[in-house]
């Protein structure tokens, strides 16, 4: 019987590490820097070193360790390989193979957004369910799809890349991905700022947003104050996101849709603006799909990574 | 070692039955009528009877039969139950349980469109792949999603209901599902007729479609003749379908997209109108996704049903 596992979340500046019990309790949690120099050649050896030292420090028996789960910011295929990961300065890396060699433990690797979705399903906003769509609203829009407790990695590592669903023909400036009119351009923190600027320049109407630098947080604060212009921004955001989720639900038909990322700190009011349009556009059988806020914050990645090997 | 299995495709007027070898060769194929009277209470007993008689006729040993796969027109959950199936006049039916009781063989049941998708993946247009999106363009638009050789049934039995993805805000008359602006309303055979009528009434332009009753087949025939108005219809159809498939690919990121149904008899030219818009709107990693025409026609259902139990 395996008693422990490691959950690792590799980010562009730091690597979050967790030692978990087989029940999913965090026994230890720490961070190491991500050394991206020299094409990130040190990243996996650094992680392996951190794990090996933790095993020594805690006097763990390797026989009792189920393995290491690891999430990275890039398209990871089902063999644990990534063709490239821009933020880590990586070209092709066989994450699972390299890490197994460095630690002598079984390793599973996945895309960080997909892995975070698995974490939220296991111990977060989607706990108790087996299938979910997770949307992470931050600087960009990340996504992860889980079906029957398994990540949908996709045949090109693009499973769950819902931030790049095309939603608006009228947008002619390119998204970071190169396309125009992606969900990310209207539903991320920067997308919400875009919508607010459009509303502000479309009229002379008074608004709390007329003064100072606009941010997604200020938009949601203004919504809570009853600011009519900010409410229009929230409605447009909700229409884009709710409608897109209704389309995506015709593919995977999840039990629950979980909304996370910095923007989700606005709380329940955010869900209220999404669920109305969702229900309007959803296929009848999916109209009652649950919505929930993510609860694990920045720890979703290490939870999901641990879950992959349990 | 199991040598045989049965693949059954229950339709509203007839039930297609197939006896397969474990390698997927059709050893026998026949049809029986679907008796929908009395809330369809005879349908499964009729099917069981047909199977039991075939076993007797062919002198098969039940020990050598892997089981029975069965596709039905309705939302089937993973336990092989359906809450209702309008075309069969069924309320709740435990298909797998009832059929196992009636035949003494293992039974798996699925939604007919999803099962047909599995058939095309196994022996048809998607052969050699493991994940696909299948679109069936007939009177309506059916769909099926396969990931890692498994049907995505969905938590409400609505997995792959891509005909009811919302694609057009401007449509205000309802789809059969009750919503407005579904893919089915613009990309099915009837949807293509809708687009043709719109183009015809928008101008006085000469067209082969000015005379006689418009059908999807006549539209594609006119496209092949170089009819400018028909070509605009094909472009609009391709833009709707290609764009929607690009969005759906951000969820499941399939290896191949297979187009079937009566409309697909137009052939390669149909794919040509879809792939351009698909590539324009697809996330970069999915831009090279293969497209193929379905090849099994009305037999896709029995193939997929057989595959479920092998």
XYZ file of C-alpha atoms in Angstrom, chain A residues 39 44 75 77 79-85 89-98:
21
model
C 17.005 26.418 -22.059
C 13.862 19.004 -13.728
C 1.120 21.139 -24.200
C 0.944 14.587 -24.428
C 3.324 9.984 -22.621
C 4.435 12.915 -20.480
C 6.349 14.666 -23.277
C 6.194 18.339 -24.207
C 7.234 19.581 -27.687
C 8.037 23.020 -26.244
C 7.198 25.179 -23.235
C 12.581 28.084 -22.327
C 12.166 24.409 -23.168
C 12.211 22.709 -26.506
C 11.259 19.041 -26.556
C 11.454 17.488 -23.080
C 10.444 13.989 -22.011
C 9.308 15.087 -18.559
C 8.100 11.708 -17.341
C 11.152 9.836 -18.665
C 13.699 12.344 -17.337
